[in-house]
Coordinates of C-alpha atoms in Angstrom, one line a residue:
M1 CA 0.0 0.0 0.0
P2 CA 1.2 3.6 -0.6
Q3 CA 3.1 5.2 2.2
Q4 CA 1.1 7.8 4.0
S5 CA 2.9 11.1 4.8
T6 CA 2.9 12.1 8.4
C7 CA 3.5 15.5 9.8
T8 CA 6.3 16.4 12.2
Q9 CA 6.1 14.9 15.7
A10 CA 5.4 18.3 17.2
C11 CA 2.4 18.8 14.9
L12 CA 0.7 15.5 15.5
A13 CA 1.8 14.6 19.1
I14 CA -1.6 13.6 20.5
E15 CA -1.7 11.7 23.8
D16 CA -4.8 9.6 24.3
T17 CA -5.9 9.6 27.9
S18 CA -8.1 6.6 27.6
L19 CA -8.6 3.8 25.1
P20 CA -12.0 2.9 23.6
L21 CA -13.5 -0.6 23.4
L22 CA -13.9 -2.4 20.1
S23 CA -17.7 -2.2 20.6
E24 CA -17.5 1.6 20.9
V25 CA -15.3 1.9 17.8
L26 CA -17.7 -0.2 15.7
S27 CA -20.8 1.3 17.2
G28 CA -23.6 1.5 14.7
L29 CA -21.8 -0.8 12.2
V30 CA -21.6 -4.2 13.8
S31 CA -22.4 -5.7 17.3
I32 CA -19.5 -7.0 19.4
D33 CA -20.3 -9.4 22.2
K34 CA -18.6 -9.2 25.6
E35 CA -16.4 -12.2 24.8
N36 CA -14.8 -10.5 21.8
D37 CA -14.8 -6.9 23.2
Q38 CA -11.4 -5.5 24.0
L39 CA -9.5 -2.2 24.3
I40 CA -8.2 -0.8 21.0
T41 CA -4.9 1.1 20.9
G42 CA -5.3 2.5 17.4
V43 CA -6.6 2.2 13.9
E44 CA -4.6 2.0 10.7
T45 CA -5.3 1.5 7.0
D46 CA -1.6 1.0 6.1
S47 CA -0.3 -2.4 7.1
R48 CA 3.2 -1.1 7.5
Q49 CA 2.1 1.3 10.2
V50 CA 0.2 -1.2 12.4
E51 CA 1.2 -1.7 16.0
A52 CA 0.2 -4.2 18.6
G53 CA -3.4 -4.0 19.8
Q54 CA -4.6 -2.0 16.8
I55 CA -7.4 -2.4 14.2
F56 CA -6.1 -2.8 10.7
I57 CA -8.7 -1.8 8.0
N58 CA -7.7 -3.8 5.0
L59 CA -9.3 -1.6 2.3
S60 CA -7.4 -3.5 -0.5
G61 CA -8.5 -6.9 0.7
K62 CA -5.1 -8.3 -0.1
R63 CA -4.1 -11.3 2.0
A64 CA -0.5 -10.1 2.0
H65 CA -1.5 -6.9 3.8
R66 CA -3.5 -8.8 6.3
H67 CA -0.5 -11.1 7.1
E68 CA 1.8 -8.1 7.5
A69 CA -0.6 -6.5 10.0
L70 CA -1.0 -9.8 11.9
N71 CA 2.8 -10.2 12.1
K72 CA 2.8 -6.9 13.9
Q73 CA 0.2 -8.1 16.4
A74 CA -2.9 -6.4 15.0
A75 CA -5.8 -7.2 17.4
V76 CA -8.6 -6.9 14.7
V77 CA -8.6 -7.0 11.0
I78 CA -11.6 -5.5 9.2
E79 CA -12.3 -6.4 5.6
C80 CA -15.1 -5.9 3.1
S81 CA -17.9 -8.5 3.4
Q82 CA -18.5 -10.7 0.3
Q83 CA -21.9 -11.7 1.8
R84 CA -25.0 -9.7 2.5
Q85 CA -24.3 -9.6 6.2
H86 CA -21.6 -8.6 8.6
S87 CA -19.6 -11.2 10.5
V88 CA -17.2 -11.4 13.5
S89 CA -15.0 -14.4 13.9
K90 CA -12.0 -15.4 16.1
H91 CA -8.8 -16.7 14.5
S92 CA -5.2 -17.4 15.4
H93 CA -2.0 -16.4 13.6
Y94 CA 0.7 -18.7 15.0
D95 CA 0.2 -18.0 18.8
H96 CA -1.5 -14.7 18.2
Q97 CA -5.3 -14.5 18.7
W98 CA -7.2 -12.0 16.5
L99 CA -10.6 -11.1 15.3
L100 CA -11.8 -10.8 11.7
V101 CA -14.6 -8.4 11.2
T102 CA -16.3 -8.2 7.8
L103 CA -18.5 -5.2 6.9
Q104 CA -20.5 -4.2 3.9
E105 CA -19.5 -1.0 2.1
L106 CA -16.2 -0.9 3.9
K107 CA -14.7 2.0 1.8
K108 CA -17.8 4.1 2.6
N109 CA -17.7 3.4 6.3
H110 CA -14.0 3.1 7.1
G111 CA -13.8 6.7 8.1
K112 CA -16.5 6.3 10.7
I113 CA -14.5 3.6 12.4
I114 CA -11.4 5.9 12.5
H115 CA -13.3 8.9 13.8
H116 CA -15.1 6.8 16.4
F117 CA -11.7 5.7 17.8
H118 CA -10.7 9.4 18.0
M119 CA -14.0 10.3 19.8
N120 CA -15.5 12.0 16.7
P121 CA -13.5 15.3 16.8
S122 CA -15.6 16.9 14.1
H123 CA -18.5 16.9 16.5
Q124 CA -16.7 19.5 18.6
L125 CA -15.7 21.7 15.7
N126 CA -17.4 23.9 13.1
C127 CA -16.2 21.9 10.1
I128 CA -16.4 23.7 6.8
G129 CA -15.6 21.6 3.7
V130 CA -14.7 23.3 0.4
T131 CA -14.8 21.4 -2.9
G132 CA -14.5 22.6 -6.5
T133 CA -12.0 22.7 -9.3
N134 CA -10.6 26.1 -8.5
G135 CA -10.6 28.4 -5.5
K136 CA -10.5 25.8 -2.7
T137 CA -7.2 27.1 -1.2
S138 CA -8.3 30.7 -1.5
V139 CA -11.6 30.1 0.2
T140 CA -10.3 28.0 3.1
S141 CA -7.5 30.4 3.7
L142 CA -9.8 33.4 3.7
I143 CA -12.1 31.7 6.2
L144 CA -9.2 31.1 8.5
E145 CA -8.0 34.7 8.1
L146 CA -11.5 36.0 8.9
Y147 CA -11.6 34.0 12.1
R148 CA -8.1 35.3 13.0
Q149 CA -9.1 38.9 12.4
D150 CA -12.0 38.2 14.8
M151 CA -9.6 36.9 17.4
R152 CA -10.9 33.3 17.1
Q153 CA -8.9 30.2 16.3
C154 CA -9.4 28.2 13.2
M155 CA -7.3 25.5 11.4
V156 CA -7.0 25.1 7.6
V157 CA -6.3 21.8 5.9
G158 CA -5.4 21.6 2.2
S159 CA -3.0 21.5 -0.7
R160 CA -0.5 23.7 1.1
G161 CA -0.6 21.8 4.4
Y162 CA -2.4 22.3 7.6
G163 CA -2.2 24.8 10.5
Q164 CA -3.4 28.0 12.0
S165 CA -1.5 30.4 9.8
V166 CA -1.4 30.7 6.0
S167 CA 1.3 33.4 5.7
S168 CA 3.6 30.9 4.0
V169 CA 4.0 27.2 3.3
K170 CA 6.6 27.2 6.2
S171 CA 3.9 28.1 8.6
L172 CA 2.0 25.0 7.8
C173 CA 2.6 21.3 8.6
S174 CA 3.1 19.4 5.3
I175 CA 0.8 16.7 4.2
Q176 CA 1.0 14.4 1.1
Y177 CA -2.5 15.0 -0.2
T178 CA -4.8 17.9 -0.5
T179 CA -7.3 16.0 1.7
P180 CA -5.4 13.5 3.9
P181 CA -6.4 9.9 4.4
A182 CA -9.0 9.4 7.1
T183 CA -6.4 8.2 9.7
Q184 CA -4.4 11.3 9.4
L185 CA -7.4 13.6 9.0
A186 CA -8.8 12.4 12.3
R187 CA -5.5 13.1 14.1
V188 CA -5.4 16.6 12.5
L189 CA -9.0 17.4 13.8
S190 CA -8.0 16.1 17.2
E191 CA -5.0 18.4 17.1
A192 CA -7.3 21.3 16.2
I193 CA -9.4 20.7 19.3
K194 CA -6.3 20.3 21.5
T195 CA -4.9 23.7 20.3
G196 CA -8.1 25.5 21.0
C197 CA -9.6 25.8 17.5
E198 CA -13.3 26.1 17.2
A199 CA -13.4 25.7 13.4
V200 CA -11.6 23.8 10.6
A201 CA -11.8 24.9 7.0
M202 CA -10.7 22.0 4.8
E203 CA -10.3 21.4 1.1
V204 CA -12.1 18.3 -0.1
S205 CA -10.7 17.0 -3.4
S206 CA -12.5 14.9 -5.9
H207 CA -10.0 12.1 -5.2
A208 CA -11.0 12.3 -1.5
I209 CA -14.7 12.2 -2.2
E210 CA -14.3 9.1 -4.5
Q211 CA -12.0 7.4 -1.9
A212 CA -14.3 8.3 1.0
R213 CA -11.4 10.0 2.9
V214 CA -13.9 12.4 4.6
S215 CA -16.2 9.5 5.7
G216 CA -17.0 9.9 9.4
I217 CA -16.7 13.7 9.5
T218 CA -19.8 15.8 10.5
F219 CA -19.7 18.9 8.3
D220 CA -21.5 22.1 9.5
T221 CA -21.1 23.7 6.1
L222 CA -20.2 22.3 2.6
I223 CA -19.1 24.7 -0.2
L224 CA -19.0 24.3 -4.0
T225 CA -16.8 26.9 -5.7
N226 CA -17.1 25.7 -9.3
V227 CA -16.7 22.6 -11.5
T228 CA -14.5 22.9 -14.6
R229 CA -12.1 20.5 -16.4
D230 CA -9.5 18.8 -14.1
H231 CA -8.3 15.4 -13.1
L232 CA -9.6 13.6 -16.1
D233 CA -6.5 11.4 -15.8
Y234 CA -8.2 10.0 -12.7
H235 CA -11.9 10.2 -13.4
K236 CA -13.5 8.4 -16.3
N237 CA -14.9 11.5 -18.0
W238 CA -16.3 14.9 -17.4
H239 CA -19.7 13.6 -16.3
D240 CA -18.1 11.3 -13.8
Y241 CA -16.1 14.2 -12.4
Q242 CA -19.3 16.3 -12.0
A243 CA -21.0 13.4 -10.3
V244 CA -18.2 12.9 -7.8
K245 CA -18.4 16.6 -6.8
A246 CA -22.2 16.4 -6.4
K247 CA -21.8 13.2 -4.3
L248 CA -20.3 15.2 -1.4
F249 CA -23.5 17.2 -1.0
H250 CA -25.8 14.3 -1.4
D251 CA -24.0 11.8 0.9
Y252 CA -23.0 14.2 3.7
D253 CA -25.9 15.8 5.5
A254 CA -24.4 19.2 6.3
R255 CA -26.2 21.8 8.3
N256 CA -25.6 24.3 5.5
I257 CA -24.6 24.0 1.8
V258 CA -23.1 27.0 0.0
I259 CA -23.3 26.9 -3.8
N260 CA -21.9 29.1 -6.5
L261 CA -25.2 29.8 -8.4
D262 CA -23.2 31.1 -11.4
D263 CA -21.8 27.6 -12.0
P264 CA -24.0 25.2 -14.0
T265 CA -23.1 22.2 -11.8
G266 CA -23.7 24.3 -8.7
R267 CA -27.2 25.4 -9.8
K268 CA -28.0 21.7 -10.6
I269 CA -26.9 20.6 -7.1
A270 CA -28.9 23.4 -5.5
R271 CA -32.1 22.5 -7.4
E272 CA -31.7 18.7 -6.7
Y273 CA -30.6 19.0 -3.1
C274 CA -33.0 17.1 -0.8
G275 CA -31.0 17.0 2.4
S276 CA -32.0 18.5 5.7
G277 CA -29.6 21.4 5.6
S278 CA -30.2 25.0 4.6
V279 CA -29.2 26.0 1.0
W280 CA -27.2 29.2 0.6
G281 CA -26.1 30.6 -2.8
Y282 CA -23.8 33.4 -4.0
T283 CA -23.9 35.1 -7.3
L284 CA -22.7 37.9 -9.5
K285 CA -25.6 37.6 -11.8
S286 CA -28.8 36.0 -10.7
T287 CA -31.0 36.7 -7.7
G288 CA -31.6 33.1 -6.8
I289 CA -33.1 29.8 -8.1
G290 CA -36.3 29.8 -6.1
C291 CA -37.8 29.7 -2.6
G292 CA -35.7 28.5 0.3
V293 CA -32.3 29.7 -1.0
E294 CA -30.5 32.4 0.9
V295 CA -28.7 34.5 -1.7
V296 CA -25.6 36.7 -1.3
R297 CA -24.9 38.9 -4.4
A298 CA -22.0 41.1 -5.4
F299 CA -22.2 43.9 -7.9
D300 CA -20.5 47.2 -8.9
I301 CA -17.1 45.4 -8.9
Q302 CA -14.0 47.5 -9.3
S303 CA -10.6 45.9 -9.9
S304 CA -7.1 47.2 -10.0
I305 CA -3.5 46.0 -9.4
Q306 CA -4.0 47.1 -5.8
G307 CA -7.1 45.2 -5.0
L308 CA -10.9 44.8 -5.3
S309 CA -14.0 46.7 -4.2
M310 CA -17.6 45.7 -4.6
K311 CA -21.1 46.1 -3.1
V312 CA -22.5 43.1 -1.4
H313 CA -26.3 42.5 -0.9
F314 CA -27.7 40.1 1.6
R315 CA -31.4 40.0 2.6
N316 CA -32.3 43.7 3.0
Q317 CA -28.8 45.0 3.5
T318 CA -26.2 46.3 1.0
M319 CA -22.7 47.2 2.0
K320 CA -19.5 48.3 0.3
L321 CA -16.6 46.0 0.7
A322 CA -12.9 46.7 -0.1
T323 CA -10.1 44.2 -0.1
K324 CA -6.4 43.9 -0.9
W325 CA -7.2 40.7 -3.0
I326 CA -6.4 41.1 -6.7
G327 CA -8.5 39.8 -9.6
D328 CA -12.2 40.2 -10.3
F329 CA -12.5 36.4 -10.4
N330 CA -11.6 36.5 -6.7
T331 CA -15.0 38.1 -6.1
Q332 CA -16.5 34.7 -6.1
N333 CA -13.9 33.3 -3.7
I334 CA -14.6 36.2 -1.4
L335 CA -18.4 35.7 -1.7
S336 CA -17.9 32.0 -1.0
A337 CA -16.1 32.6 2.3
L338 CA -18.5 35.4 3.3
T339 CA -21.6 33.2 2.6
A340 CA -20.2 30.3 4.6
L341 CA -19.6 32.6 7.6
L342 CA -23.0 34.3 7.2
A343 CA -24.5 30.8 7.4
S344 CA -22.4 30.2 10.6
G345 CA -24.0 33.3 12.2
Y346 CA -21.7 36.2 11.4
S347 CA -23.2 39.5 10.4
L348 CA -22.4 41.1 7.0
E349 CA -21.4 44.3 8.7
N350 CA -18.8 42.5 10.8
L351 CA -17.4 40.5 7.9
V352 CA -16.9 43.7 5.8
K353 CA -14.9 45.2 8.6
L354 CA -12.8 42.0 9.1
I355 CA -11.9 41.5 5.5
K356 CA -10.4 44.9 4.6
D357 CA -7.0 44.3 6.2
I358 CA -6.5 40.7 5.0
N359 CA -3.6 40.3 2.6
P360 CA -3.8 38.0 -0.5
I361 CA -3.0 34.4 0.1
A362 CA 0.7 33.5 -0.7
G363 CA 0.9 32.2 -4.2
R364 CA -2.6 33.1 -5.1
M365 CA -2.8 36.3 -7.2
E366 CA 0.1 37.5 -5.1
L367 CA 1.6 40.8 -6.2
I368 CA 5.2 40.4 -5.1
N369 CA 6.4 43.9 -5.9
P370 CA 3.8 46.5 -4.9
N371 CA 4.9 50.1 -5.8
S372 CA 7.7 48.8 -7.9
K373 CA 9.5 51.0 -10.5
G374 CA 9.6 48.0 -12.8
P375 CA 7.0 45.6 -14.1
S376 CA 4.3 44.2 -11.8
I377 CA 4.9 40.5 -11.1
I378 CA 2.0 38.2 -10.1
I379 CA 2.5 34.7 -8.7
D380 CA -0.5 32.4 -9.1
Y381 CA -1.3 28.7 -8.8
A382 CA -3.5 28.6 -12.0
H383 CA -2.9 25.2 -13.5
T384 CA -6.2 24.4 -15.3
P385 CA -7.6 26.0 -18.4
D386 CA -10.4 27.7 -16.5
A387 CA -8.1 29.1 -13.8
L388 CA -5.6 30.4 -16.4
Q389 CA -8.4 32.1 -18.3
S390 CA -9.8 33.7 -15.2
V391 CA -6.4 35.1 -14.2
L392 CA -5.3 36.3 -17.6
S393 CA -8.7 37.8 -18.6
C394 CA -8.6 39.8 -15.3
L395 CA -5.0 41.0 -15.7
Q396 CA -5.7 41.9 -19.3
K397 CA -8.3 44.4 -18.2
I398 CA -6.0 46.2 -15.7
C399 CA -2.7 45.9 -17.6
E400 CA -1.3 49.2 -18.9
R401 CA 1.2 47.8 -21.4
S402 CA 2.1 44.2 -22.2
L403 CA 0.8 41.1 -20.4
I404 CA 3.4 38.4 -20.2
V405 CA 2.6 34.8 -19.1
I406 CA 5.1 32.2 -18.0
F407 CA 3.6 28.7 -17.5
G408 CA 3.9 25.0 -18.2
C409 CA 1.9 21.9 -17.4
G410 CA 2.5 19.1 -14.9
G411 CA 3.8 15.8 -16.2
N412 CA 1.8 12.6 -15.8
R413 CA -1.4 14.6 -15.4
D414 CA -4.4 15.2 -17.6
P415 CA -2.7 15.7 -21.0
G416 CA -5.9 16.9 -22.6
K417 CA -5.8 20.2 -20.9
R418 CA -2.4 21.3 -22.4
E419 CA -3.6 22.3 -25.8
I420 CA -6.6 24.2 -24.3
M421 CA -4.2 26.1 -22.0
G422 CA -2.1 27.1 -25.0
R423 CA -5.2 28.4 -26.7
V424 CA -6.2 30.4 -23.6
A425 CA -2.7 31.9 -23.2
E426 CA -2.6 33.1 -26.8
K427 CA -6.1 34.6 -26.5
Y428 CA -5.3 36.8 -23.5
A429 CA -1.5 37.3 -23.2
D430 CA 0.7 39.6 -25.4
Q431 CA 3.7 37.3 -24.8
I432 CA 3.9 33.6 -23.9
I433 CA 6.9 31.9 -22.4
L434 CA 6.5 28.2 -22.0
T435 CA 8.6 26.5 -19.3
D436 CA 8.8 23.5 -17.0
D437 CA 6.2 23.1 -14.3
N438 CA 6.6 19.7 -12.6
P439 CA 7.6 17.4 -15.4
R440 CA 7.7 14.4 -13.1
Q441 CA 8.4 11.4 -15.3
E442 CA 7.5 13.0 -18.6
S443 CA 9.7 14.6 -21.2
S444 CA 9.6 18.4 -20.8
S445 CA 9.6 18.9 -24.6
S446 CA 6.6 16.5 -25.0
I447 CA 4.7 18.7 -22.6
T448 CA 5.5 22.0 -24.2
N449 CA 4.8 20.5 -27.7
A450 CA 1.4 19.5 -26.5
I451 CA 0.7 23.1 -25.3
L452 CA 1.9 24.5 -28.6
K453 CA -0.7 22.5 -30.5
G454 CA -3.3 24.9 -29.1
V455 CA -1.4 28.0 -30.3
M456 CA -2.1 29.4 -33.8
A457 CA 1.2 31.3 -34.0
P458 CA 3.8 29.0 -32.3
W459 CA 6.7 31.0 -33.8
D460 CA 5.7 33.8 -31.4
V461 CA 6.1 31.6 -28.3
S462 CA 9.3 31.4 -26.4
V463 CA 10.2 28.0 -25.0
I464 CA 12.6 28.1 -22.1
H465 CA 12.6 24.9 -20.2
D466 CA 14.7 26.1 -17.3
R467 CA 12.1 27.9 -15.1
Q468 CA 14.6 30.4 -13.6
E469 CA 15.9 31.3 -17.1
A470 CA 12.3 31.8 -18.3
I471 CA 11.6 34.2 -15.4
A472 CA 14.9 36.0 -16.0
H473 CA 14.1 36.4 -19.7
A474 CA 10.7 37.9 -18.9
I475 CA 11.9 40.3 -16.3
E476 CA 14.9 41.4 -18.4
H477 CA 12.7 42.5 -21.3
A478 CA 9.7 43.9 -19.3
H479 CA 9.0 47.5 -18.6
K480 CA 7.1 49.5 -16.0
G481 CA 3.4 49.1 -16.8
D482 CA 3.9 45.5 -18.0
I483 CA 2.4 42.6 -15.9
I484 CA 4.3 39.3 -15.7
L485 CA 2.1 36.4 -14.6
I486 CA 4.1 33.4 -13.3
A487 CA 1.5 30.7 -13.3
G488 CA 1.1 27.1 -12.2
K489 CA 3.0 26.6 -9.0
G490 CA 1.9 29.3 -6.7
D491 CA 4.0 29.3 -3.5
E492 CA 5.4 25.7 -4.0
T493 CA 9.0 25.4 -2.9
S494 CA 10.2 22.6 -5.2
Q495 CA 10.0 21.2 -8.7
D496 CA 9.5 17.5 -9.4
Y497 CA 12.0 16.1 -12.0
H498 CA 12.0 12.4 -12.5
H499 CA 11.4 11.4 -8.8
K500 CA 13.8 14.2 -7.6
Q501 CA 12.5 17.2 -5.7
I502 CA 14.6 20.3 -6.6
K503 CA 14.3 23.4 -4.4
F504 CA 12.6 26.1 -6.3
S505 CA 10.4 29.1 -5.4
D506 CA 8.9 31.3 -8.1
K507 CA 8.6 34.2 -5.6
K508 CA 12.2 34.1 -4.4
I509 CA 13.6 33.8 -7.9
A510 CA 11.4 36.6 -9.3
N511 CA 12.2 38.9 -6.3
Y512 CA 15.9 38.3 -6.7
L513 CA 16.0 38.9 -10.4
L514 CA 13.8 42.0 -10.2
K515 CA 16.1 43.5 -7.6
L516 CA 19.1 42.9 -10.0
K517 CA 17.2 44.6 -12.8
L518 CA 16.3 47.6 -10.8
S519 CA 19.8 48.0 -9.4
D520 CA 21.2 47.9 -13.0
V521 CA 23.3 44.8 -12.2
C522 CA 24.0 42.5 -15.1
M523 CA 21.6 39.6 -15.1
V524 CA 22.9 36.0 -15.7

């Protein structure tokens, strides 16, 4: 089974003061009689991590994984039932006595077992789950910052890591996946309680929904930002991807669901929702989709390189909101976070006051050189066609001279989007520089060649595979009034080349090279 990443010992050092009984851990799933009941020391889904006295949930069903867990003295092995009923049976492995429990729909229910062991930490938190192709990190980060501005504690979990500050990647504990496996996620939620958090804002990826990683979590609020093309290397097709996103709202009975009403999939989910929760929507266009939907609307949007302003209407109240966030597309991210907190009981007046001093999230439409005498440089994570279009179309409107974009595409990921991104870049940018993103195990030239297929004038495109050289080339030839967008990696601190992680930061490189340019030092 794949190795699960763990955070530093300091981040995940959680001491259990008492151990639950097996009957408590499996409560609501299967009955355990007194003879088989026992104290459980932990729950693992990775046979390599099992310790004595623990439950091993054998999601793969492979006999080799079961044997590895038993060799490490697992007390209980849980596997998917091949019958129409659950079963509990006692077995021996050499001189080691163990229980085999079989359950129906194990993948769907495995998270419940894990969270039961950890005493259901989500029940003590305001858990806000955010799904969507784009905007998850921005929305979760903004929710955290709004809590912090209000002097309340919140934890964020997502693609950049987890923690209580989003000022930089270094301020977060690293995790391997956008949404961690259920075993790690339960520990993170327990850590949130231990450190005094009252809320957790987490990104919920389509992979996590499909693999039931958030099973066992009680969500107060679920948010859909948008659904556009992504991860078609994993999902069967576009309709399957849409269905997986909708599954989160249908399978998890959240107290509130918050939907982007300007997104076709979002409107469909809002119309078809039949859960017990309240439906909230946000929009830049419509006024709603019918009775029973609380609508938050933004209009009169003003965008500049220094930030955004807009008017926000909710119920019978309209207020002007100003923020340092750049990009008119960020209006929807802002509305998403505001709507979620309105649903949680905040007032619009309070939220407008809290947001005005919040800085842009690192690596998300981040202006790294405000008030510079040289070109404006924006770092953004845009790595899908829709995200790149949103960023470029926004910057095109506020650019005084030339709009220059530097980007590539990740290797071993959805190759179908590359040509589309080339087409998008040519439509909006004055100059395109193709470079390496995270090539992984793919040839860099095969990736750029695929992007170039979407470009009508490939002879006008510069291809510079070395990312630092590409950034240097753009800065060297740019002037005041130009905007350079460095897209695709945000505030990532490394590049993935053929199983090697090479230290690399778009922000550090761009800052260094710009300082050289402005001080008239020869660039290398």
